[in-house]
Each structure stands twice: as structure tokens, then as C-alpha cells.
PDB file of C-alpha atoms in Angstrom:
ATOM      1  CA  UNK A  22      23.009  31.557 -29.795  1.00 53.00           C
ATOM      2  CA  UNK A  23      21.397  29.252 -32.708  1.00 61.00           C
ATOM      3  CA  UNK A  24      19.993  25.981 -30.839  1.00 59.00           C
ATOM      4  CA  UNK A  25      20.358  24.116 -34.531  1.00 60.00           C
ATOM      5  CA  UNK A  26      24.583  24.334 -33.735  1.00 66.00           C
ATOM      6  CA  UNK A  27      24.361  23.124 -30.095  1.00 67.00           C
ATOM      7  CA  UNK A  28      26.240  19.918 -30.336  1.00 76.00           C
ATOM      8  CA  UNK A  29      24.563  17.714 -28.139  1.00 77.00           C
ATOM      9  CA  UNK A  30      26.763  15.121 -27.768  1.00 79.00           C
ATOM     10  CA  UNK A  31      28.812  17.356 -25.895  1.00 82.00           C
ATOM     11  CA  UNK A  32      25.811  18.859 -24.123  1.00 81.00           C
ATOM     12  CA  UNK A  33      24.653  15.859 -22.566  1.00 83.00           C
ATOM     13  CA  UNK A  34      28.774  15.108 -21.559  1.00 84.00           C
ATOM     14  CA  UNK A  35      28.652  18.293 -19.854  1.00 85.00           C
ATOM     15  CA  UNK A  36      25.390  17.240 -17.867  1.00 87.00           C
ATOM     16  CA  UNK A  37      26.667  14.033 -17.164  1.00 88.00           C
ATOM     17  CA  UNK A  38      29.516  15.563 -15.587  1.00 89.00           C
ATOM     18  CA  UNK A  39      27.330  18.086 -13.910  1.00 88.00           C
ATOM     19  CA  UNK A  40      25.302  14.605 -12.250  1.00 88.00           C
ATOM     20  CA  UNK A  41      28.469  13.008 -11.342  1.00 86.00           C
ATOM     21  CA  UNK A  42      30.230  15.795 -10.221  1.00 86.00           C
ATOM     22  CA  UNK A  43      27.109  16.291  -7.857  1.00 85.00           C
ATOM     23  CA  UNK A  44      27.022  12.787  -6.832  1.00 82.00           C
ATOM     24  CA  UNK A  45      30.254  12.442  -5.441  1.00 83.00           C
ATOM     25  CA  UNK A  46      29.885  15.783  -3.738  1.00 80.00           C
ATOM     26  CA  UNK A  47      26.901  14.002  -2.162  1.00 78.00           C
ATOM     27  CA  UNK A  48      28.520  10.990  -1.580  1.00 75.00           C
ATOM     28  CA  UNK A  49      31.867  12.592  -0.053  1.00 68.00           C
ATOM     29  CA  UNK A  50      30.183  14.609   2.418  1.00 67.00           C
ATOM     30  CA  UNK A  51      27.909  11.914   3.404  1.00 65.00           C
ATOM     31  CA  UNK A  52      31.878   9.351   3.812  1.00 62.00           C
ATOM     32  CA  UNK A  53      33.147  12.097   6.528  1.00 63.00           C
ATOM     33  CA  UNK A  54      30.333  11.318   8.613  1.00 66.00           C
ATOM     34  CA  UNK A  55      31.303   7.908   8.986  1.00 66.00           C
ATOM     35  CA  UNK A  56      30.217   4.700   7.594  1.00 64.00           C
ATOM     36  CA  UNK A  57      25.843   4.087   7.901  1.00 61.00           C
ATOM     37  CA  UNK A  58      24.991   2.767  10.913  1.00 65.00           C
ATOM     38  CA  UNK A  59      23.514  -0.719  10.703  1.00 63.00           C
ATOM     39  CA  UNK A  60      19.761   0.654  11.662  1.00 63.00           C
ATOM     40  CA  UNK A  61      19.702   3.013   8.324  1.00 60.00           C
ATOM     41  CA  UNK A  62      20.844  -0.091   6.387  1.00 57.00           C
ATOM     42  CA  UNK A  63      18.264  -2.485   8.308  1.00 58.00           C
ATOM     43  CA  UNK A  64      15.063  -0.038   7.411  1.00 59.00           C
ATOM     44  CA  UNK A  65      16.762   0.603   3.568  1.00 56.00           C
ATOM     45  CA  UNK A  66      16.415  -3.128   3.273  1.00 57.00           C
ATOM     46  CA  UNK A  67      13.004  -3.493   5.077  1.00 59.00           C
ATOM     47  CA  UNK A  68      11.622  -0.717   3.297  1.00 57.00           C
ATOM     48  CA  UNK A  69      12.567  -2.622  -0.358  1.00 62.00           C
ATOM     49  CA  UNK A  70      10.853  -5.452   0.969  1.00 63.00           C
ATOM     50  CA  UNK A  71       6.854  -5.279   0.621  1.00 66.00           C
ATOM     51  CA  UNK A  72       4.404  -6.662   2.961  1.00 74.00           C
ATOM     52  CA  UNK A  73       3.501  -8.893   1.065  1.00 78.00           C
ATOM     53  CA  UNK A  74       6.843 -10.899   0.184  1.00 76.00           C
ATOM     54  CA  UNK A  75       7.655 -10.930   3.439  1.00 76.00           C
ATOM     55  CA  UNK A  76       4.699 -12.938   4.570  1.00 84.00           C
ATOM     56  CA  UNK A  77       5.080 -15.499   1.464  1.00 85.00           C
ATOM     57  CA  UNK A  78       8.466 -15.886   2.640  1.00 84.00           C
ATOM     58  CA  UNK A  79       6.973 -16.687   6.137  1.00 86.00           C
ATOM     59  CA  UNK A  80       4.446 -18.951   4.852  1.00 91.00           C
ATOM     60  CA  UNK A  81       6.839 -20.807   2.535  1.00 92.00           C
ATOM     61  CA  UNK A  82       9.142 -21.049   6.159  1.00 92.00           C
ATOM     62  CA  UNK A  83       6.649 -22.470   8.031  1.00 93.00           C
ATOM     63  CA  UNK A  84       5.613 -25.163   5.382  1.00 94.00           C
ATOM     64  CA  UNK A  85       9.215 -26.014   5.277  1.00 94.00           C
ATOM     65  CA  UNK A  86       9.355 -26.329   9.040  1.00 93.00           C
ATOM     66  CA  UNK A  87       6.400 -28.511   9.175  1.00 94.00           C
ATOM     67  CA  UNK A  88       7.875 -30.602   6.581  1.00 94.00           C
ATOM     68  CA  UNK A  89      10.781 -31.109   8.197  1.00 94.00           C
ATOM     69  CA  UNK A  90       9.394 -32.157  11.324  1.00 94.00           C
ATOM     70  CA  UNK A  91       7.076 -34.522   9.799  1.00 94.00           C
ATOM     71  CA  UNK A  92      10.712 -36.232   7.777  1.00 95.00           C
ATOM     72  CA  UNK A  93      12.237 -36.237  11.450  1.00 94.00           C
ATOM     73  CA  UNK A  94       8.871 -38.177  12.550  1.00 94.00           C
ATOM     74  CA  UNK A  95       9.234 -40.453   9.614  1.00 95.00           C
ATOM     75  CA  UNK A  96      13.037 -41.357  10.018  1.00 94.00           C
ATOM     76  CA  UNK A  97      12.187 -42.091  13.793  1.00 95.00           C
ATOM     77  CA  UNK A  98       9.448 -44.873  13.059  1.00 95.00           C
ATOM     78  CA  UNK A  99      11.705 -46.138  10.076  1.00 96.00           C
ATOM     79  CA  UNK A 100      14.925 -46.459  13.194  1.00 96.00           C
ATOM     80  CA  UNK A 101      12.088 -48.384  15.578  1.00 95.00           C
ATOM     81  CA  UNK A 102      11.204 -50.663  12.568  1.00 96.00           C
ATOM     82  CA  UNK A 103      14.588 -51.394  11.560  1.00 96.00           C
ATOM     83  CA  UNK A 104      15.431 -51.680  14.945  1.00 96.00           C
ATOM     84  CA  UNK A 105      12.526 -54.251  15.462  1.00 95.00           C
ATOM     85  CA  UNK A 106      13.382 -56.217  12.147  1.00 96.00           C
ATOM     86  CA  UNK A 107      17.208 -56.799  13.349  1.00 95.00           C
ATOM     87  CA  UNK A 108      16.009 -58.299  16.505  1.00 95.00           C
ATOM     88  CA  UNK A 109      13.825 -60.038  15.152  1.00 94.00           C
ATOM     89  CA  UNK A 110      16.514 -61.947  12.673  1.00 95.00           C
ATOM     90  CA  UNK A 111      18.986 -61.746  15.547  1.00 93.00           C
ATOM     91  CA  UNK A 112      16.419 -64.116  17.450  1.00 93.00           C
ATOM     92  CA  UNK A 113      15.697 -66.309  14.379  1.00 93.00           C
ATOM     93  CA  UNK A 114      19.580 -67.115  13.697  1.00 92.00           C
ATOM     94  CA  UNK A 115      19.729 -67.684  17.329  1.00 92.00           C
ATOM     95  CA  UNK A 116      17.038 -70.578  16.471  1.00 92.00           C
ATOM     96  CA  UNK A 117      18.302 -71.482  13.189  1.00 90.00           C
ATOM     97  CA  UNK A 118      21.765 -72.377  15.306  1.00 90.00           C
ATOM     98  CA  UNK A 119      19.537 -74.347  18.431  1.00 91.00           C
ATOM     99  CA  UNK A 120      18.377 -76.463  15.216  1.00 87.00           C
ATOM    100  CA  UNK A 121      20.945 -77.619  13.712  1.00 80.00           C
TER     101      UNK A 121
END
């Protein structure tokens, strides 16, 4: 067999097929056990995930958090104020009326 006539367009087709063919052998053996359960897709994900990320994605929650509670405290003292200010201007246009 002479190597310099080896198509290999038709050699690498044939592996392809070979990988495929494989993979589906794989993949149909692995479908008549049943679908994953969702603990084998849990640790696939967790495993993707590194240390790391997962801790900047903590950190980033928690600065969020604190935000958020610090807009809640905000809104609340800007209610009392606005609160304060319309009794205050009901209680002048009660005066303003006494006047006149």
C-alpha cells in the first residue's frame, strides 16, 4: 500500500464516522439507563465552576444585599420626611384659612 495515494479526505471521513459511530454507541447505552439523575448534573455543574468564581459571585451577592438594604433604609427616612413635610403644610393651610 503506497501512503502518497491514501486519499485523505476520505480517510479522515472514515474516522469521523468511526468517532461518531462510537459516540452514539456511548450515548445510547448510557439513554437505556434512564435520564441523569439531578446529583450527577449538580456536581457536572459544580465541578465547571472554580473556587474562585464562586466566591466573587458571593462577594458581589453580598455587596448587592448590603446595598439594597441601605436603599430600603433610605426610602424609609425619605417616607418619614415626606410624611413630616405634608403635615406640616396640612397645618399651615389650616392657618392660612383661620386668617383670612
Amino acid at each position: 500500500m503506497n501512503l502518497a495515494e491514501l486519499d485523505l479526505e476520505k480517510a479522515a471521513n472514515a474516522l469521523m464516522v468511526l468517532i461518531l459511530g462510537l459516540a452514539a454507541a456511548f450515548g445510547w447505552n448510557r439513554a437505556k439507563r434512564g435520564p441523569a439523575r439531578p446529583e450527577e448534573i449538580v456536581e457536572v455543574s459544580a465541578a465547571l465552576v472554580s473556587d474562585r468564581s464562586a466566591r466573587e459571585i458571593i462577594d458581589a451577592l453580598d455587596r448587592n444585599t448590603e446595598a439594597l438594604e441601605r436603599n430600603s433604609e433610605t426610602a424609609e427616612d425619605m417616607r418619614d420626611e415626606i410624611r413630616d413635610v405634608t403635615r406640616s403644610m396640612s397645618s399651615l393651610a389650616v392657618e392660612l384659612a383661620r386668617k383670612r
